Coordinates of C-alpha atoms and ligand atoms in Angstrom, one line a residue:
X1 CA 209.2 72.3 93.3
X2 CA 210.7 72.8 90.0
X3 CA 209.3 69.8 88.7
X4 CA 205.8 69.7 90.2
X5 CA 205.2 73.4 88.3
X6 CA 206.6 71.6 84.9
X7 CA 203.7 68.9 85.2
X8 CA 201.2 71.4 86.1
X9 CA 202.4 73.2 83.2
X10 CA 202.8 70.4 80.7
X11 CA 199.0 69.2 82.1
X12 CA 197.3 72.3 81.5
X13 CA 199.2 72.4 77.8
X14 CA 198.0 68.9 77.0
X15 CA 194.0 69.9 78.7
X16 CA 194.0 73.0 76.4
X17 CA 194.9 70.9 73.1
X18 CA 192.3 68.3 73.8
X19 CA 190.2 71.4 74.9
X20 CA 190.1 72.4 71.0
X21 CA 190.7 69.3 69.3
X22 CA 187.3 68.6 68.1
X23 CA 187.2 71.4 65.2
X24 CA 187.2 74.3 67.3
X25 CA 183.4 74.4 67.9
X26 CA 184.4 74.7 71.9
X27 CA 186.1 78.0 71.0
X28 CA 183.8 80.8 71.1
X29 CA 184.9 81.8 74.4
X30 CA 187.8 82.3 73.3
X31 CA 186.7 85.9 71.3
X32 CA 186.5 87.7 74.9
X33 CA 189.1 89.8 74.6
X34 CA 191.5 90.0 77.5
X35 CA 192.7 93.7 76.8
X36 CA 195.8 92.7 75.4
X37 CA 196.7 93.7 71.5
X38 CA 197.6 89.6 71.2
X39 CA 194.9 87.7 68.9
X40 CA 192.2 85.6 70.8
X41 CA 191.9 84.2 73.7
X42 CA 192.5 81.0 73.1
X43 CA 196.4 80.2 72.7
X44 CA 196.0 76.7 71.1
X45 CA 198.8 76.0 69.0
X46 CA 198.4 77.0 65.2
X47 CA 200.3 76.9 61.6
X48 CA 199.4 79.4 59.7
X49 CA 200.6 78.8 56.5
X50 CA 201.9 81.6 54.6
X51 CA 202.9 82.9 50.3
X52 CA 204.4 86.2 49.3
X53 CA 204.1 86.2 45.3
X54 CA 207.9 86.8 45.8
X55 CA 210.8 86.8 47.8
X56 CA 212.7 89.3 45.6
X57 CA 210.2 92.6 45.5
X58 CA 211.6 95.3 48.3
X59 CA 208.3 95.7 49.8
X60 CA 207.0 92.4 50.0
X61 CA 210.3 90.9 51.8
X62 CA 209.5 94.2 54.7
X63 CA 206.1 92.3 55.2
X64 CA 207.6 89.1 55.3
X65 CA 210.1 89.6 57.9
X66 CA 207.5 91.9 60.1
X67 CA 205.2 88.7 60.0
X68 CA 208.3 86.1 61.1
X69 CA 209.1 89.3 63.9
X70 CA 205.9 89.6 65.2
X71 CA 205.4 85.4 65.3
X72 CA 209.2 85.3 67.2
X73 CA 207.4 87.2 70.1
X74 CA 204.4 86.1 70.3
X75 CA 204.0 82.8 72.9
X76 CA 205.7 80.6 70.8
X77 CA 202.6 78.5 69.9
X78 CA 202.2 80.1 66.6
X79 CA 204.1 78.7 63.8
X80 CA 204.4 80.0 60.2
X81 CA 204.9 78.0 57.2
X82 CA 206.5 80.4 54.8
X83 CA 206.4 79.8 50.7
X84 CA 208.0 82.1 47.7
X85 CA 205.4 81.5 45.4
X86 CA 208.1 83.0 42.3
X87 CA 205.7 85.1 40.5
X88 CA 204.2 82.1 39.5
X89 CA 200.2 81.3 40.0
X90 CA 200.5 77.9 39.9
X91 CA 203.1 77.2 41.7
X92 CA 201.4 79.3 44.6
X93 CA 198.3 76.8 43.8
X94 CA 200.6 74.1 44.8
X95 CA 202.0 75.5 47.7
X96 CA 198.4 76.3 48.8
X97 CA 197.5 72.4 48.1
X98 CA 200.5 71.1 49.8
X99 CA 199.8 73.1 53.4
X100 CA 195.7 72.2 52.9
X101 CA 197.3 68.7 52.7
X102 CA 199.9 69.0 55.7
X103 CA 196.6 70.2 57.7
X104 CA 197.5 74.2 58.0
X105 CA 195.1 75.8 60.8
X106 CA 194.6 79.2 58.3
X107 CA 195.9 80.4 55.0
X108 CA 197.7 84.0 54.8
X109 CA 197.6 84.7 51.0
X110 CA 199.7 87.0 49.3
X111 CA 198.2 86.2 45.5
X112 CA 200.6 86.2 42.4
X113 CA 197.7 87.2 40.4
X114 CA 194.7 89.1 42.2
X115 CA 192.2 87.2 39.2
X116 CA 193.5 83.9 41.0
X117 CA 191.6 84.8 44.1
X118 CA 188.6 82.9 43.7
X119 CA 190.3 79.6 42.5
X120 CA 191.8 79.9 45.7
X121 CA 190.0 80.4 48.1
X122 CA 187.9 77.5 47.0
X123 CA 190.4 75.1 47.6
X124 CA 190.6 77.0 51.4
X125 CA 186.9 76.0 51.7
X126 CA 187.0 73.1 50.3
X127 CA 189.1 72.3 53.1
X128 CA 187.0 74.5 55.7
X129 CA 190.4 76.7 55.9
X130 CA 189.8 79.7 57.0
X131 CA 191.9 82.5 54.7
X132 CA 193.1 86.2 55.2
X133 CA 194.3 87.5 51.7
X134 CA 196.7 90.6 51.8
X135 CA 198.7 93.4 49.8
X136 CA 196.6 92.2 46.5
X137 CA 193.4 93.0 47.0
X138 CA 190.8 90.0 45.8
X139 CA 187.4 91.2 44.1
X140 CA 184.9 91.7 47.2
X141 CA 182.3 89.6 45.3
X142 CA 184.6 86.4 45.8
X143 CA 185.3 86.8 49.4
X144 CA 181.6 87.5 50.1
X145 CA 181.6 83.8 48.9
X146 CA 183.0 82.6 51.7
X147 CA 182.5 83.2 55.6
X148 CA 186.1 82.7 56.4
X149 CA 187.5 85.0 53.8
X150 CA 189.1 88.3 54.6
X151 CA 191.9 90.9 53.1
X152 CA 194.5 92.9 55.0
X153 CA 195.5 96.0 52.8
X154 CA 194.8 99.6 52.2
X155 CA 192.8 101.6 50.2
X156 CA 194.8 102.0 47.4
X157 CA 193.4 105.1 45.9
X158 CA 194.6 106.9 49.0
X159 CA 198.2 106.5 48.3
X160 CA 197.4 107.8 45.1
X161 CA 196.0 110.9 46.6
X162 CA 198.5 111.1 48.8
X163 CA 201.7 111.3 46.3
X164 CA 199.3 114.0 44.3
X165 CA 199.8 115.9 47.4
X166 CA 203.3 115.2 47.8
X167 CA 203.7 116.6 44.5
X168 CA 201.3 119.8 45.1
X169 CA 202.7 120.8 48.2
X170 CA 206.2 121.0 46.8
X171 CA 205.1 122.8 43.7
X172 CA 203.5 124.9 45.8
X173 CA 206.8 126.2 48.4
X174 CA 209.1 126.4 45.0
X175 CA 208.2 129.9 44.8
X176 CA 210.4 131.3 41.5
X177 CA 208.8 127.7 40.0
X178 CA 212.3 126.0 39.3
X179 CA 210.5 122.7 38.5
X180 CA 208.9 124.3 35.7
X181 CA 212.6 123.6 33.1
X182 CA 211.1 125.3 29.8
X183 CA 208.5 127.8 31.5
X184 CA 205.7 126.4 29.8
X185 CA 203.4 126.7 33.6
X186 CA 203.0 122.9 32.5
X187 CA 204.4 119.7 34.3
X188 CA 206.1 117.6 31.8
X189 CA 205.5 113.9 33.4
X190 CA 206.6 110.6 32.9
X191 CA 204.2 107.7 34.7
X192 CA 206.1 104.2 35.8
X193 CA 203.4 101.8 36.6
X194 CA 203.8 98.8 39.0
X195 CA 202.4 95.5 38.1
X196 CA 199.2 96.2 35.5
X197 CA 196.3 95.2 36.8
X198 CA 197.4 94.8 40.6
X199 CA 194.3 97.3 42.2
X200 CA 197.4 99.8 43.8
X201 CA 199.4 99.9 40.4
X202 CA 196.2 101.1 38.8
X203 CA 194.7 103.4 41.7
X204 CA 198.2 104.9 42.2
X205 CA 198.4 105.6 38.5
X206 CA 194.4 107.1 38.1
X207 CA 195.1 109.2 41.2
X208 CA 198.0 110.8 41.4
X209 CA 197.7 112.8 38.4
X210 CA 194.0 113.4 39.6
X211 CA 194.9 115.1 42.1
X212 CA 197.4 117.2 41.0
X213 CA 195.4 118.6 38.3
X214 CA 192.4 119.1 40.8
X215 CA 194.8 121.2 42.2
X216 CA 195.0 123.2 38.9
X217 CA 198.0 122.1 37.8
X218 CA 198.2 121.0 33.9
X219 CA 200.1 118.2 33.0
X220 CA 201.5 117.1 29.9
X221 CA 202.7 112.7 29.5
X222 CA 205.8 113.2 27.7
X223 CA 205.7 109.2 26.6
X224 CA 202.4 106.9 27.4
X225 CA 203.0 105.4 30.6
X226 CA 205.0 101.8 30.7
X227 CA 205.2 99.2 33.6
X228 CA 208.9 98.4 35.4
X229 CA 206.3 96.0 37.9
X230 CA 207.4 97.0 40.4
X231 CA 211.4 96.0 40.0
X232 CA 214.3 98.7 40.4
X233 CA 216.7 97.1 37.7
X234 CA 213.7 97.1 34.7
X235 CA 213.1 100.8 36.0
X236 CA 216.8 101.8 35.8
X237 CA 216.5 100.2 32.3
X238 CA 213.0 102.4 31.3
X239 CA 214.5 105.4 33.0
X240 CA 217.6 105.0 31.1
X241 CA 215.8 105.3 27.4
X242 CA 213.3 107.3 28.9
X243 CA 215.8 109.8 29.5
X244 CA 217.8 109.4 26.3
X245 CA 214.6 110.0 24.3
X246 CA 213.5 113.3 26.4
X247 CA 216.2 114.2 28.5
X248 CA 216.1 117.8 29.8
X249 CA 211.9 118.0 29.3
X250 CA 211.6 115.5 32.0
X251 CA 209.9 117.5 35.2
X252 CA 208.3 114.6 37.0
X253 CA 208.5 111.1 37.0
X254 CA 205.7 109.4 38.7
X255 CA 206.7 106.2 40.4
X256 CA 203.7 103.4 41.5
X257 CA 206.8 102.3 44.3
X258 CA 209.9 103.2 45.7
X259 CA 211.3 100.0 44.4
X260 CA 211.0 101.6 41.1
X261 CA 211.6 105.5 42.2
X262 CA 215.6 103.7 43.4
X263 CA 216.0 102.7 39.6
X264 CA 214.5 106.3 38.6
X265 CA 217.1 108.0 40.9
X266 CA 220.1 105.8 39.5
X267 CA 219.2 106.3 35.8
X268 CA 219.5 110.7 36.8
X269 CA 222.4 110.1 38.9
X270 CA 223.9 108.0 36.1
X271 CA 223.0 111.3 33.7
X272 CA 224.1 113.9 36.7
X273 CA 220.8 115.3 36.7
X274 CA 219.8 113.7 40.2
X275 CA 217.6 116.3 42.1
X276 CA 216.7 117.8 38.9
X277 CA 213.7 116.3 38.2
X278 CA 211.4 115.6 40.3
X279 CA 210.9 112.1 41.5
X280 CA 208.0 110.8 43.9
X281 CA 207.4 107.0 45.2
X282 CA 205.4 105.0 47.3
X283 CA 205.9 102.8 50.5
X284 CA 208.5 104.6 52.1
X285 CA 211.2 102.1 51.9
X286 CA 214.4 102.9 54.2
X287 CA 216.0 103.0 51.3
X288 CA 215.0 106.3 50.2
X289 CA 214.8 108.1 52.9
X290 CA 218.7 109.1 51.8
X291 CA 216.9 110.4 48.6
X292 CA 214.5 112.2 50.4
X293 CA 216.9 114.1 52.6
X294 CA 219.3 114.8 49.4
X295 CA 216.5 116.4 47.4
X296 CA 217.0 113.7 44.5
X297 CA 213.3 112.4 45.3
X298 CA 210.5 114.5 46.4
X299 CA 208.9 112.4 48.5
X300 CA 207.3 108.7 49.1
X301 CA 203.8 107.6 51.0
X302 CA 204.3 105.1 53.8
X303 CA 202.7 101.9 52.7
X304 CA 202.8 100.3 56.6
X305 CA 204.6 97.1 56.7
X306 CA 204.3 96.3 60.4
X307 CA 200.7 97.2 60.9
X308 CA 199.9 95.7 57.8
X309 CA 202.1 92.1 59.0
X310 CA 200.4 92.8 62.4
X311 CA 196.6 92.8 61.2
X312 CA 197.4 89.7 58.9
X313 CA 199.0 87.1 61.7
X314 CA 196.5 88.7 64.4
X315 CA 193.4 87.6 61.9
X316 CA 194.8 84.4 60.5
X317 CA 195.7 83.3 64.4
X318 CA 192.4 84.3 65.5
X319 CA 190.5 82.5 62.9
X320 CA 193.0 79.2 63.2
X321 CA 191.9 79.6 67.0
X322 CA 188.4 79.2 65.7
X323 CA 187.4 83.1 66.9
X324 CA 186.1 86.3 65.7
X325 CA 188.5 87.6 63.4
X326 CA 189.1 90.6 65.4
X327 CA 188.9 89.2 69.0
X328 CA 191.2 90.6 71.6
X329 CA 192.7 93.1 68.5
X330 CA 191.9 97.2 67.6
X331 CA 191.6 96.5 64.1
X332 CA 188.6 97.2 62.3
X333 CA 186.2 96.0 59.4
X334 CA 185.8 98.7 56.5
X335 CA 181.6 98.8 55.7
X336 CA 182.1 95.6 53.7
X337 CA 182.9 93.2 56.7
X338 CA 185.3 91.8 55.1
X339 CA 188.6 94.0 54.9
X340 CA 190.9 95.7 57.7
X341 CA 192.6 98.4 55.7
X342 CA 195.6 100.3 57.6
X343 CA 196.1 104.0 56.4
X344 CA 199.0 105.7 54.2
X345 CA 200.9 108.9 54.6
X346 CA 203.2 111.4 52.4
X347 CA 206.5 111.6 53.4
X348 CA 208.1 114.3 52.8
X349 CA 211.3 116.5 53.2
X350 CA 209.1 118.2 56.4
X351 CA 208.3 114.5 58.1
X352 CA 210.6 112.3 56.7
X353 CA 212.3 112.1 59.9
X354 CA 209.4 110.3 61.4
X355 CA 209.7 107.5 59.5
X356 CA 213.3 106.6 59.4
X357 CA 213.7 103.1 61.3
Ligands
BGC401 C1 203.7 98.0 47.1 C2 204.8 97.6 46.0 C3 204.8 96.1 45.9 C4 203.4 95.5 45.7 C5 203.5 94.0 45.6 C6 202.4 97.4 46.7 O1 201.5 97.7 47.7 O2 203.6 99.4 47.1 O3 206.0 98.1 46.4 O4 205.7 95.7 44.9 O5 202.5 96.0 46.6 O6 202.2 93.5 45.5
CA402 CA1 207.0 122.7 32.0

């Protein structure tokens, strides 16, 4: 009995590979959704071959282990082929050569450089590869070059906004205005910028500040702002002369990640003045929740690993499968068509809670 529900099984495998072995064009079916949150409807097997831009930045490794999580429970008939493109553009070009050439059923593109996109992608058409690009957001004017292009992200102004507010809303409950060190009224900042250039580094950057002085806050730069891209060890290193060239005039320190906001918060504890300057991140990294709960950072903005890994293998599967991009899924196009962009939110000492995993 055993062994007559094996061949059934094996034959219906081997009818629904030959079912989509001519290119997919038999596929369209497959985009009726079938209520589940799984991708498609179609469960031919796919490689979906994958870059981060590196192994080594705290975020990016979250994504990367949500994606090989999410791929462990699926049916087992999706398979990832996983590169550390090591900050380096062109050796991500030849990763993205070497999986066109091993016959990869979709590309999921985490770009070194967001400029690279359009060389890219034209080796993924080339191929007729259909490609989802995520966490560095390609120019629109690119993707709307090809069909099969699409981006996973966020609106990065939003976290932006949404450290502003972290910042306001504590201002706001410190009633006798202990953040204000020399009683000036002013907020004497410092800005540490991710990655210049990367669309979040400069959104987070423009508003931030924006929206605390909407607010009607006035804020002073104590030094122009400087990149640590994104690394905690070259932000311990900018904290630490930061702090030896301005030391107790330091009220805020503006951090484009948590990554950096760690390095930030070692620097102060290194000078014993953790939790007395104000500190604020972005993704909400485990890692600072500690911080968050201690007082030595303010707050973070959740930058959403898993739903952000979950949109990226549920589109790249769906367009390997040869189906709509958002068949059987709840994700949704922003007005472009092209982009699925998954929502931040502050993290505070309120919420924090929330968020610990
Ligand atoms: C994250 C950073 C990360 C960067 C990598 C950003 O969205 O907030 O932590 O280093 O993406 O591209
Ligand atoms: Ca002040």
């Amino acid at each position: 009995m055993k062994k007559l529900l094996a061949l059934v099984l094996a034959g219906m495998m081997a009818f629904s590979l030959t079912a989509c072995g001519d290119g997919g064009s038999s596929s369209s079916e497959g985009s009726a959704s079938d209520g589940s949150s799984a991708a498609g409807g179609e469960d031919k097997a796919v490689t979906i071959g994958v870059t981060i831009y590196k192994y080594d930045d705290n975020f990016m490794s979250y994504v990367r282990n949500d994606m090989d999580k999410i791929v462990a429970e699926m049916d087992g008939k999706v398979t990832l082929s996983m590169n550390d493109s090591q900050n380096n553009q062109s050796t991500q070009n030849d990763q993205v050569d070497t999986m066109i050439g091993s016959n990869v059923d979709a590309l999921a593109i985490n770009l070194v450089d967001p400029q690279a996109a359009a060389v890219v992608q034209k080796k993924a058409q080339d191929a007729e590869i259909p490609i989802v690009f995520f966490n560095k957001e390609p120019d629109l004017a690119t993707m709307q070059e090809y069909d099969k292009s699409f981006y996973v992200g966020t609106t990065s102004s939003e976290s932006g906004v949404e450290q502003g507010n972290v910042v306001v809303d504590y201002l706001k409950a410190d009633a006798d205005k202990k953040w204000d060190k020399n009683g000036d009224g002013k907020i004497q900042y410092l800005m540490m910028k991710g990655e210049p250039g990367h669309p979040d580094a400069e959104a987070r950057t423009e508003y931030s500040v924006k929206t605390i002085k909407d607010a009607g806050y006035e804020m002073e730069l104590l030094a122009p702002e400087d990149t640590a891209m994104w690394d905690t060890a070259k932000a311990k290193e900018l904290m630490d002369n930061w702090y030896a060239q301005y030391g107790d005039k330091i009220e805020l320190v503006l951090c484009n990640n948590d990554g950096m906001a760690l390095g930030v918060v070692s620097s102060l504890t290194a000078n014993k003045v953790n939790g007395k300057v104000m500190v604020a991140g972005v993704d909400a990294l485990p890692e600072v929740m500690d911080y968050i709960e201690s007082g030595d950072m303010i707050g973070t903005v959740l930058n959403d690993d898993q739903n952000q890994a979950q949109a990226v293998i549920d589109l790249a599967v769906n367009l390997a499968r040869g189906n709509d991009p958002l068949a059987g899924t709840s994700w949704k196009f922003d007005e472009t068509g092209k982009s699925v962009r998954v929502p931040y939110k502050a993290v505070t000492k309120e919420n924090y809670k929330e968020f610990v995993k």
